Amino acid sequence: MRNRSDRLYELDGLRLLAALCVVVFHYTFSGWVGGASPVAFPEESSWSKYGYLGVDLFFLISGFVVLMSAWGRSPRAFLVSRAVRLYPAYWVGVAVTATVAVTLGQGMFQVTLPQVLANLTMFQAVPDITKARESADG
């Protein structure tokens, strides 16, 4: 089993940088370009429009780190450790996002209970909750 001294802090730093690039991209570029925000950052957007590439970097590094975390573990132990690590933070993220969208979204985002419940599973794409709802409405 791996110990704490095997941690690659440089990779953590790169993942943090990648995540921050995505945040800056959304705040200074995609929000106002997509019409979701009236606040514009025309000068910053000349370089922040490339922040979406942080997603690729983040997942590239994360894939490597996830494989490292599987070394020396049984498949069951690996799956349990991933679930225990990911689901609690994910559930908080879904709850906060849904709450903010409903309370502060000013009607821009429609959030339904079936969408929230499907998202809590991390398998929301399997039943394709959005299309199922659209076809029921149409």
PDB file of N, CA and C in Angstrom, residues 30-128:
ATOM      1  N   SER A  30     -16.946  32.844 -20.717  1.00  0.00           N
ATOM      2  CA  SER A  30     -18.149  32.136 -21.179  1.00  0.00           C
ATOM      3  C   SER A  30     -19.436  32.720 -20.627  1.00  0.00           C
ATOM      4  N   GLY A  31     -19.397  33.296 -19.434  1.00  0.00           N
ATOM      5  CA  GLY A  31     -20.611  33.863 -18.857  1.00  0.00           C
ATOM      6  C   GLY A  31     -21.179  34.992 -19.678  1.00  0.00           C
ATOM      7  N   TRP A  32     -20.360  35.955 -20.001  1.00  0.00           N
ATOM      8  CA  TRP A  32     -20.893  37.100 -20.749  1.00  0.00           C
ATOM      9  C   TRP A  32     -20.998  36.828 -22.237  1.00  0.00           C
ATOM     10  N   VAL A  33     -20.120  35.980 -22.789  1.00  0.00           N
ATOM     11  CA  VAL A  33     -20.233  35.634 -24.211  1.00  0.00           C
ATOM     12  C   VAL A  33     -21.507  34.825 -24.460  1.00  0.00           C
ATOM     13  N   GLY A  34     -21.840  33.945 -23.527  1.00  0.00           N
ATOM     14  CA  GLY A  34     -23.037  33.120 -23.667  1.00  0.00           C
ATOM     15  C   GLY A  34     -24.314  33.820 -23.237  1.00  0.00           C
ATOM     16  N   GLY A  35     -24.216  35.046 -22.763  1.00  0.00           N
ATOM     17  CA  GLY A  35     -25.397  35.798 -22.367  1.00  0.00           C
ATOM     18  C   GLY A  35     -25.910  35.474 -20.974  1.00  0.00           C
ATOM     19  N   ALA A  36     -25.137  34.713 -20.189  1.00  0.00           N
ATOM     20  CA  ALA A  36     -25.559  34.361 -18.835  1.00  0.00           C
ATOM     21  C   ALA A  36     -25.181  35.423 -17.811  1.00  0.00           C
ATOM     22  N   SER A  37     -24.337  36.366 -18.193  1.00  0.00           N
ATOM     23  CA  SER A  37     -23.903  37.411 -17.269  1.00  0.00           C
ATOM     24  C   SER A  37     -23.782  38.742 -18.007  1.00  0.00           C
ATOM     25  N   PRO A  38     -24.257  39.814 -17.392  1.00  0.00           N
ATOM     26  CA  PRO A  38     -24.122  41.128 -18.019  1.00  0.00           C
ATOM     27  C   PRO A  38     -22.732  41.745 -17.821  1.00  0.00           C
ATOM     28  N   VAL A  39     -21.931  41.135 -16.957  1.00  0.00           N
ATOM     29  CA  VAL A  39     -20.593  41.660 -16.667  1.00  0.00           C
ATOM     30  C   VAL A  39     -19.628  41.195 -17.751  1.00  0.00           C
ATOM     31  N   ALA A  40     -18.924  42.145 -18.382  1.00  0.00           N
ATOM     32  CA  ALA A  40     -18.007  41.815 -19.481  1.00  0.00           C
ATOM     33  C   ALA A  40     -16.562  42.072 -19.076  1.00  0.00           C
ATOM     34  N   PHE A  41     -15.674  41.242 -19.589  1.00  0.00           N
ATOM     35  CA  PHE A  41     -14.235  41.371 -19.375  1.00  0.00           C
ATOM     36  C   PHE A  41     -13.543  41.287 -20.733  1.00  0.00           C
ATOM     37  N   PRO A  42     -13.693  42.317 -21.568  1.00  0.00           N
ATOM     38  CA  PRO A  42     -13.163  42.221 -22.937  1.00  0.00           C
ATOM     39  C   PRO A  42     -11.643  42.070 -23.005  1.00  0.00           C
ATOM     40  N   GLU A  43     -10.909  42.744 -22.141  1.00  0.00           N
ATOM     41  CA  GLU A  43      -9.444  42.636 -22.187  1.00  0.00           C
ATOM     42  C   GLU A  43      -8.965  41.283 -21.681  1.00  0.00           C
ATOM     43  N   GLU A  44      -9.529  40.825 -20.570  1.00  0.00           N
ATOM     44  CA  GLU A  44      -9.106  39.543 -20.002  1.00  0.00           C
ATOM     45  C   GLU A  44      -9.521  38.372 -20.886  1.00  0.00           C
ATOM     46  N   SER A  45     -10.623  38.541 -21.608  1.00  0.00           N
ATOM     47  CA  SER A  45     -11.125  37.421 -22.409  1.00  0.00           C
ATOM     48  C   SER A  45     -10.195  37.056 -23.560  1.00  0.00           C
ATOM     49  N   SER A  46      -9.286  37.958 -23.920  1.00  0.00           N
ATOM     50  CA  SER A  46      -8.355  37.637 -25.007  1.00  0.00           C
ATOM     51  C   SER A  46      -7.445  36.463 -24.636  1.00  0.00           C
ATOM     52  N   TRP A  47      -7.163  36.288 -23.360  1.00  0.00           N
ATOM     53  CA  TRP A  47      -6.360  35.142 -22.927  1.00  0.00           C
ATOM     54  C   TRP A  47      -7.173  34.136 -22.129  1.00  0.00           C
ATOM     55  N   SER A  48      -8.224  34.581 -21.434  1.00  0.00           N
ATOM     56  CA  SER A  48      -8.981  33.646 -20.602  1.00  0.00           C
ATOM     57  C   SER A  48      -9.886  32.723 -21.415  1.00  0.00           C
ATOM     58  N   LYS A  49     -10.090  33.040 -22.693  1.00  0.00           N
ATOM     59  CA  LYS A  49     -10.928  32.167 -23.523  1.00  0.00           C
ATOM     60  C   LYS A  49     -10.300  30.788 -23.716  1.00  0.00           C
ATOM     61  N   TYR A  50      -9.025  30.658 -23.401  1.00  0.00           N
ATOM     62  CA  TYR A  50      -8.349  29.360 -23.508  1.00  0.00           C
ATOM     63  C   TYR A  50      -8.386  28.569 -22.196  1.00  0.00           C
ATOM     64  N   GLY A  51      -9.044  29.102 -21.196  1.00  0.00           N
ATOM     65  CA  GLY A  51      -9.122  28.434 -19.900  1.00  0.00           C
ATOM     66  C   GLY A  51      -9.835  27.101 -19.935  1.00  0.00           C
ATOM     67  N   TYR A  52     -10.677  26.895 -20.949  1.00  0.00           N
ATOM     68  CA  TYR A  52     -11.382  25.606 -21.071  1.00  0.00           C
ATOM     69  C   TYR A  52     -10.391  24.452 -21.224  1.00  0.00           C
ATOM     70  N   LEU A  53      -9.183  24.739 -21.691  1.00  0.00           N
ATOM     71  CA  LEU A  53      -8.174  23.692 -21.839  1.00  0.00           C
ATOM     72  C   LEU A  53      -7.746  23.128 -20.481  1.00  0.00           C
ATOM     73  N   GLY A  54      -8.032  23.877 -19.416  1.00  0.00           N
ATOM     74  CA  GLY A  54      -7.756  23.378 -18.073  1.00  0.00           C
ATOM     75  C   GLY A  54      -8.508  22.095 -17.774  1.00  0.00           C
ATOM     76  N   VAL A  55      -9.681  21.915 -18.390  1.00  0.00           N
ATOM     77  CA  VAL A  55     -10.456  20.683 -18.200  1.00  0.00           C
ATOM     78  C   VAL A  55      -9.650  19.483 -18.699  1.00  0.00           C
ATOM     79  N   ASP A  56      -9.087  19.614 -19.884  1.00  0.00           N
ATOM     80  CA  ASP A  56      -8.298  18.514 -20.444  1.00  0.00           C
ATOM     81  C   ASP A  56      -7.082  18.203 -19.573  1.00  0.00           C
ATOM     82  N   LEU A  57      -6.385  19.244 -19.152  1.00  0.00           N
ATOM     83  CA  LEU A  57      -5.213  19.050 -18.297  1.00  0.00           C
ATOM     84  C   LEU A  57      -5.613  18.404 -16.974  1.00  0.00           C
ATOM     85  N   PHE A  58      -6.694  18.897 -16.375  1.00  0.00           N
ATOM     86  CA  PHE A  58      -7.156  18.359 -15.097  1.00  0.00           C
ATOM     87  C   PHE A  58      -7.460  16.869 -15.211  1.00  0.00           C
ATOM     88  N   PHE A  59      -8.208  16.475 -16.246  1.00  0.00           N
ATOM     89  CA  PHE A  59      -8.575  15.072 -16.372  1.00  0.00           C
ATOM     90  C   PHE A  59      -7.411  14.197 -16.789  1.00  0.00           C
ATOM     91  N   LEU A  60      -6.479  14.723 -17.527  1.00  0.00           N
ATOM     92  CA  LEU A  60      -5.282  13.966 -17.869  1.00  0.00           C
ATOM     93  C   LEU A  60      -4.494  13.628 -16.603  1.00  0.00           C
ATOM     94  N   ILE A  61      -4.270  14.626 -15.778  1.00  0.00           N
ATOM     95  CA  ILE A  61      -3.539  14.413 -14.525  1.00  0.00           C
ATOM     96  C   ILE A  61      -4.337  13.521 -13.589  1.00  0.00           C
ATOM     97  N   SER A  62      -5.652  13.765 -13.495  1.00  0.00           N
ATOM     98  CA  SER A  62      -6.488  12.973 -12.590  1.00  0.00           C
ATOM     99  C   SER A  62      -6.510  11.504 -12.989  1.00  0.00           C
ATOM    100  N   GLY A  63      -6.536  11.232 -14.284  1.00  0.00           N
ATOM    101  CA  GLY A  63      -6.495   9.839 -14.736  1.00  0.00           C
ATOM    102  C   GLY A  63      -5.234   9.140 -14.270  1.00  0.00           C
ATOM    103  N   PHE A  64      -4.116   9.828 -14.368  1.00  0.00           N
ATOM    104  CA  PHE A  64      -2.847   9.272 -13.901  1.00  0.00           C
ATOM    105  C   PHE A  64      -2.891   9.028 -12.395  1.00  0.00           C
ATOM    106  N   VAL A  65      -3.395   9.994 -11.650  1.00  0.00           N
ATOM    107  CA  VAL A  65      -3.453   9.883 -10.195  1.00  0.00           C
ATOM    108  C   VAL A  65      -4.403   8.763  -9.765  1.00  0.00           C
ATOM    109  N   VAL A  66      -5.531   8.623 -10.453  1.00  0.00           N
ATOM    110  CA  VAL A  66      -6.473   7.550 -10.121  1.00  0.00           C
ATOM    111  C   VAL A  66      -5.816   6.186 -10.348  1.00  0.00           C
ATOM    112  N   LEU A  67      -5.095   6.049 -11.439  1.00  0.00           N
ATOM    113  CA  LEU A  67      -4.391   4.778 -11.670  1.00  0.00           C
ATOM    114  C   LEU A  67      -3.348   4.519 -10.593  1.00  0.00           C
ATOM    115  N   MET A  68      -2.662   5.563 -10.169  1.00  0.00           N
ATOM    116  CA  MET A  68      -1.688   5.395  -9.081  1.00  0.00           C
ATOM    117  C   MET A  68      -2.376   4.924  -7.805  1.00  0.00           C
ATOM    118  N   SER A  69      -3.600   5.430  -7.545  1.00  0.00           N
ATOM    119  CA  SER A  69      -4.299   5.053  -6.315  1.00  0.00           C
ATOM    120  C   SER A  69      -4.794   3.605  -6.360  1.00  0.00           C
ATOM    121  N   ALA A  70      -4.842   3.009  -7.535  1.00  0.00           N
ATOM    122  CA  ALA A  70      -5.288   1.620  -7.660  1.00  0.00           C
ATOM    123  C   ALA A  70      -4.158   0.627  -7.403  1.00  0.00           C
ATOM    124  N   TRP A  71      -2.926   1.082  -7.450  1.00  0.00           N
ATOM    125  CA  TRP A  71      -1.791   0.173  -7.254  1.00  0.00           C
ATOM    126  C   TRP A  71      -1.868  -0.488  -5.883  1.00  0.00           C
ATOM    127  N   GLY A  72      -1.730  -1.801  -5.869  1.00  0.00           N
ATOM    128  CA  GLY A  72      -1.677  -2.536  -4.613  1.00  0.00           C
ATOM    129  C   GLY A  72      -3.032  -2.734  -3.945  1.00  0.00           C
ATOM    130  N   ARG A  73      -4.125  -2.446  -4.632  1.00  0.00           N
ATOM    131  CA  ARG A  73      -5.456  -2.609  -4.044  1.00  0.00           C
ATOM    132  C   ARG A  73      -6.258  -3.610  -4.875  1.00  0.00           C
ATOM    133  N   SER A  74      -7.162  -4.262  -4.194  1.00  0.00           N
ATOM    134  CA  SER A  74      -8.091  -5.129  -4.926  1.00  0.00           C
ATOM    135  C   SER A  74      -9.111  -4.234  -5.633  1.00  0.00           C
ATOM    136  N   PRO A  75      -9.766  -4.752  -6.676  1.00  0.00           N
ATOM    137  CA  PRO A  75     -10.789  -3.939  -7.347  1.00  0.00           C
ATOM    138  C   PRO A  75     -11.879  -3.445  -6.388  1.00  0.00           C
ATOM    139  N   ARG A  76     -12.285  -4.306  -5.468  1.00  0.00           N
ATOM    140  CA  ARG A  76     -13.323  -3.908  -4.503  1.00  0.00           C
ATOM    141  C   ARG A  76     -12.828  -2.781  -3.603  1.00  0.00           C
ATOM    142  N   ALA A  77     -11.626  -2.911  -3.077  1.00  0.00           N
ATOM    143  CA  ALA A  77     -11.068  -1.874  -2.202  1.00  0.00           C
ATOM    144  C   ALA A  77     -10.920  -0.555  -2.955  1.00  0.00           C
ATOM    145  N   PHE A  78     -10.520  -0.640  -4.206  1.00  0.00           N
ATOM    146  CA  PHE A  78     -10.379   0.566  -5.025  1.00  0.00           C
ATOM    147  C   PHE A  78     -11.729   1.248  -5.228  1.00  0.00           C
ATOM    148  N   LEU A  79     -12.765   0.470  -5.600  1.00  0.00           N
ATOM    149  CA  LEU A  79     -14.093   1.046  -5.837  1.00  0.00           C
ATOM    150  C   LEU A  79     -14.678   1.658  -4.566  1.00  0.00           C
ATOM    151  N   VAL A  80     -14.504   0.985  -3.444  1.00  0.00           N
ATOM    152  CA  VAL A  80     -15.008   1.524  -2.177  1.00  0.00           C
ATOM    153  C   VAL A  80     -14.296   2.830  -1.840  1.00  0.00           C
ATOM    154  N   SER A  81     -12.984   2.870  -2.018  1.00  0.00           N
ATOM    155  CA  SER A  81     -12.243   4.098  -1.692  1.00  0.00           C
ATOM    156  C   SER A  81     -12.650   5.254  -2.599  1.00  0.00           C
ATOM    157  N   ARG A  82     -12.923   4.967  -3.876  1.00  0.00           N
ATOM    158  CA  ARG A  82     -13.366   6.020  -4.809  1.00  0.00           C
ATOM    159  C   ARG A  82     -14.741   6.543  -4.430  1.00  0.00           C
ATOM    160  N   ALA A  83     -15.665   5.624  -4.107  1.00  0.00           N
ATOM    161  CA  ALA A  83     -17.028   6.032  -3.737  1.00  0.00           C
ATOM    162  C   ALA A  83     -17.021   6.873  -2.464  1.00  0.00           C
ATOM    163  N   VAL A  84     -16.269   6.430  -1.466  1.00  0.00           N
ATOM    164  CA  VAL A  84     -16.208   7.160  -0.200  1.00  0.00           C
ATOM    165  C   VAL A  84     -15.576   8.537  -0.399  1.00  0.00           C
ATOM    166  N   ARG A  85     -14.657   8.628  -1.318  1.00  0.00           N
ATOM    167  CA  ARG A  85     -13.986   9.907  -1.563  1.00  0.00           C
ATOM    168  C   ARG A  85     -14.834  10.849  -2.414  1.00  0.00           C
ATOM    169  N   LEU A  86     -15.515  10.335  -3.419  1.00  0.00           N
ATOM    170  CA  LEU A  86     -16.201  11.187  -4.384  1.00  0.00           C
ATOM    171  C   LEU A  86     -17.639  11.553  -4.017  1.00  0.00           C
ATOM    172  N   TYR A  87     -18.436  10.592  -3.587  1.00  0.00           N
ATOM    173  CA  TYR A  87     -19.866  10.845  -3.432  1.00  0.00           C
ATOM    174  C   TYR A  87     -20.217  11.943  -2.421  1.00  0.00           C
ATOM    175  N   PRO A  88     -19.649  11.976  -1.224  1.00  0.00           N
ATOM    176  CA  PRO A  88     -20.063  13.044  -0.294  1.00  0.00           C
ATOM    177  C   PRO A  88     -19.854  14.459  -0.858  1.00  0.00           C
ATOM    178  N   ALA A  89     -18.708  14.728  -1.442  1.00  0.00           N
ATOM    179  CA  ALA A  89     -18.461  16.052  -2.013  1.00  0.00           C
ATOM    180  C   ALA A  89     -19.374  16.303  -3.207  1.00  0.00           C
ATOM    181  N   TYR A  90     -19.621  15.272  -3.988  1.00  0.00           N
ATOM    182  CA  TYR A  90     -20.500  15.395  -5.155  1.00  0.00           C
ATOM    183  C   TYR A  90     -21.921  15.736  -4.722  1.00  0.00           C
ATOM    184  N   TRP A  91     -22.418  15.050  -3.680  1.00  0.00           N
ATOM    185  CA  TRP A  91     -23.765  15.327  -3.182  1.00  0.00           C
ATOM    186  C   TRP A  91     -23.889  16.767  -2.691  1.00  0.00           C
ATOM    187  N   VAL A  92     -22.868  17.241  -2.000  1.00  0.00           N
ATOM    188  CA  VAL A  92     -22.886  18.644  -1.542  1.00  0.00           C
ATOM    189  C   VAL A  92     -22.909  19.568  -2.754  1.00  0.00           C
ATOM    190  N   GLY A  93     -22.092  19.272  -3.761  1.00  0.00           N
ATOM    191  CA  GLY A  93     -22.060  20.096  -4.971  1.00  0.00           C
ATOM    192  C   GLY A  93     -23.398  20.135  -5.693  1.00  0.00           C
ATOM    193  N   VAL A  94     -24.068  18.981  -5.800  1.00  0.00           N
ATOM    194  CA  VAL A  94     -25.378  18.930  -6.447  1.00  0.00           C
ATOM    195  C   VAL A  94     -26.387  19.742  -5.639  1.00  0.00           C
ATOM    196  N   ALA A  95     -26.375  19.585  -4.320  1.00  0.00           N
ATOM    197  CA  ALA A  95     -27.325  20.313  -3.466  1.00  0.00           C
ATOM    198  C   ALA A  95     -27.108  21.820  -3.547  1.00  0.00           C
ATOM    199  N   VAL A  96     -25.854  22.251  -3.484  1.00  0.00           N
ATOM    200  CA  VAL A  96     -25.557  23.687  -3.557  1.00  0.00           C
ATOM    201  C   VAL A  96     -25.944  24.239  -4.926  1.00  0.00           C
ATOM    202  N   THR A  97     -25.602  23.529  -5.978  1.00  0.00           N
ATOM    203  CA  THR A  97     -25.923  23.988  -7.336  1.00  0.00           C
ATOM    204  C   THR A  97     -27.432  24.101  -7.536  1.00  0.00           C
ATOM    205  N   ALA A  98     -28.166  23.091  -7.111  1.00  0.00           N
ATOM    206  CA  ALA A  98     -29.620  23.118  -7.265  1.00  0.00           C
ATOM    207  C   ALA A  98     -30.228  24.256  -6.452  1.00  0.00           C
ATOM    208  N   THR A  99     -29.739  24.437  -5.239  1.00  0.00           N
ATOM    209  CA  THR A  99     -30.256  25.510  -4.383  1.00  0.00           C
ATOM    210  C   THR A  99     -29.981  26.876  -4.982  1.00  0.00           C
ATOM    211  N   VAL A 100     -28.768  27.100  -5.452  1.00  0.00           N
ATOM    212  CA  VAL A 100     -28.421  28.387  -6.058  1.00  0.00           C
ATOM    213  C   VAL A 100     -29.227  28.614  -7.336  1.00  0.00           C
ATOM    214  N   ALA A 101     -29.372  27.573  -8.156  1.00  0.00           N
ATOM    215  CA  ALA A 101     -30.134  27.720  -9.407  1.00  0.00           C
ATOM    216  C   ALA A 101     -31.589  28.071  -9.138  1.00  0.00           C
ATOM    217  N   VAL A 102     -32.170  27.455  -8.113  1.00  0.00           N
ATOM    218  CA  VAL A 102     -33.573  27.713  -7.797  1.00  0.00           C
ATOM    219  C   VAL A 102     -33.754  29.083  -7.137  1.00  0.00           C
ATOM    220  N   THR A 103     -32.874  29.423  -6.195  1.00  0.00           N
ATOM    221  CA  THR A 103     -33.067  30.652  -5.429  1.00  0.00           C
ATOM    222  C   THR A 103     -32.512  31.894  -6.105  1.00  0.00           C
ATOM    223  N   LEU A 104     -31.400  31.771  -6.788  1.00  0.00           N
ATOM    224  CA  LEU A 104     -30.751  32.945  -7.378  1.00  0.00           C
ATOM    225  C   LEU A 104     -30.746  32.949  -8.900  1.00  0.00           C
ATOM    226  N   GLY A 105     -31.238  31.903  -9.507  1.00  0.00           N
ATOM    227  CA  GLY A 105     -31.179  31.763 -10.961  1.00  0.00           C
ATOM    228  C   GLY A 105     -32.130  32.656 -11.727  1.00  0.00           C
ATOM    229  N   GLN A 106     -33.027  33.331 -11.039  1.00  0.00           N
ATOM    230  CA  GLN A 106     -33.979  34.251 -11.663  1.00  0.00           C
ATOM    231  C   GLN A 106     -34.702  33.611 -12.844  1.00  0.00           C
ATOM    232  N   GLY A 107     -35.040  32.330 -12.709  1.00  0.00           N
ATOM    233  CA  GLY A 107     -35.775  31.629 -13.750  1.00  0.00           C
ATOM    234  C   GLY A 107     -34.947  31.205 -14.949  1.00  0.00           C
ATOM    235  N   MET A 108     -33.643  31.469 -14.924  1.00  0.00           N
ATOM    236  CA  MET A 108     -32.776  31.101 -16.049  1.00  0.00           C
ATOM    237  C   MET A 108     -32.582  29.600 -16.179  1.00  0.00           C
ATOM    238  N   PHE A 109     -32.581  28.929 -15.039  1.00  0.00           N
ATOM    239  CA  PHE A 109     -32.319  27.497 -15.018  1.00  0.00           C
ATOM    240  C   PHE A 109     -33.503  26.783 -14.383  1.00  0.00           C
ATOM    241  N   GLN A 110     -34.020  25.788 -15.062  1.00  0.00           N
ATOM    242  CA  GLN A 110     -35.116  25.005 -14.523  1.00  0.00           C
ATOM    243  C   GLN A 110     -34.550  23.778 -13.841  1.00  0.00           C
ATOM    244  N   VAL A 111     -34.891  23.592 -12.584  1.00  0.00           N
ATOM    245  CA  VAL A 111     -34.401  22.453 -11.812  1.00  0.00           C
ATOM    246  C   VAL A 111     -35.612  21.707 -11.257  1.00  0.00           C
ATOM    247  N   THR A 112     -35.674  20.419 -11.558  1.00  0.00           N
ATOM    248  CA  THR A 112     -36.773  19.601 -11.047  1.00  0.00           C
ATOM    249  C   THR A 112     -36.223  18.568 -10.074  1.00  0.00           C
ATOM    250  N   LEU A 113     -37.105  18.061  -9.230  1.00  0.00           N
ATOM    251  CA  LEU A 113     -36.697  17.039  -8.265  1.00  0.00           C
ATOM    252  C   LEU A 113     -36.161  15.784  -8.959  1.00  0.00           C
ATOM    253  N   PRO A 114     -36.785  15.278 -10.030  1.00  0.00           N
ATOM    254  CA  PRO A 114     -36.203  14.111 -10.712  1.00  0.00           C
ATOM    255  C   PRO A 114     -34.791  14.380 -11.255  1.00  0.00           C
ATOM    256  N   GLN A 115     -34.535  15.604 -11.722  1.00  0.00           N
ATOM    257  CA  GLN A 115     -33.181  15.939 -12.195  1.00  0.00           C
ATOM    258  C   GLN A 115     -32.185  15.875 -11.048  1.00  0.00           C
ATOM    259  N   VAL A 116     -32.553  16.459  -9.913  1.00  0.00           N
ATOM    260  CA  VAL A 116     -31.650  16.465  -8.757  1.00  0.00           C
ATOM    261  C   VAL A 116     -31.393  15.034  -8.294  1.00  0.00           C
ATOM    262  N   LEU A 117     -32.447  14.249  -8.175  1.00  0.00           N
ATOM    263  CA  LEU A 117     -32.281  12.858  -7.721  1.00  0.00           C
ATOM    264  C   LEU A 117     -31.430  12.049  -8.694  1.00  0.00           C
ATOM    265  N   ALA A 118     -31.634  12.231  -9.982  1.00  0.00           N
ATOM    266  CA  ALA A 118     -30.816  11.529 -10.975  1.00  0.00           C
ATOM    267  C   ALA A 118     -29.362  11.963 -10.876  1.00  0.00           C
ATOM    268  N   ASN A 119     -29.135  13.254 -10.668  1.00  0.00           N
ATOM    269  CA  ASN A 119     -27.768  13.752 -10.555  1.00  0.00           C
ATOM    270  C   ASN A 119     -27.062  13.222  -9.315  1.00  0.00           C
ATOM    271  N   LEU A 120     -27.793  12.942  -8.254  1.00  0.00           N
ATOM    272  CA  LEU A 120     -27.168  12.418  -7.040  1.00  0.00           C
ATOM    273  C   LEU A 120     -26.523  11.056  -7.256  1.00  0.00           C
ATOM    274  N   THR A 121     -26.919  10.347  -8.293  1.00  0.00           N
ATOM    275  CA  THR A 121     -26.380   9.013  -8.547  1.00  0.00           C
ATOM    276  C   THR A 121     -25.069   9.027  -9.315  1.00  0.00           C
ATOM    277  N   MET A 122     -24.738  10.111  -9.989  1.00  0.00           N
ATOM    278  CA  MET A 122     -23.616  10.230 -10.920  1.00  0.00           C
ATOM    279  C   MET A 122     -23.871   9.446 -12.204  1.00  0.00           C
ATOM    280  N   PHE A 123     -25.055   8.914 -12.369  1.00  0.00           N
ATOM    281  CA  PHE A 123     -25.406   8.171 -13.577  1.00  0.00           C
ATOM    282  C   PHE A 123     -26.571   8.848 -14.303  1.00  0.00           C
ATOM    283  N   GLN A 124     -26.627  10.167 -14.230  1.00  0.00           N
ATOM    284  CA  GLN A 124     -27.746  10.909 -14.807  1.00  0.00           C
ATOM    285  C   GLN A 124     -27.823  10.798 -16.323  1.00  0.00           C
ATOM    286  N   ALA A 125     -26.738  10.469 -16.979  1.00  0.00           N
ATOM    287  CA  ALA A 125     -26.764  10.350 -18.434  1.00  0.00           C
ATOM    288  C   ALA A 125     -27.419   9.045 -18.871  1.00  0.00           C
ATOM    289  N   VAL A 126     -27.463   8.042 -18.003  1.00  0.00           N
ATOM    290  CA  VAL A 126     -28.033   6.748 -18.380  1.00  0.00           C
ATOM    291  C   VAL A 126     -29.519   6.880 -18.716  1.00  0.00           C
ATOM    292  N   PRO A 127     -30.352   7.457 -17.820  1.00  0.00           N
ATOM    293  CA  PRO A 127     -31.760   7.614 -18.205  1.00  0.00           C
ATOM    294  C   PRO A 127     -31.989   8.848 -19.072  1.00  0.00           C
ATOM    295  N   ASP A 128     -30.970   9.662 -19.265  1.00  0.00           N
ATOM    296  CA  ASP A 128     -31.058  10.896 -20.048  1.00  0.00           C
ATOM    297  C   ASP A 128     -32.273  11.700 -19.615  1.00  0.00           C
TER     298      ASP A 128
END
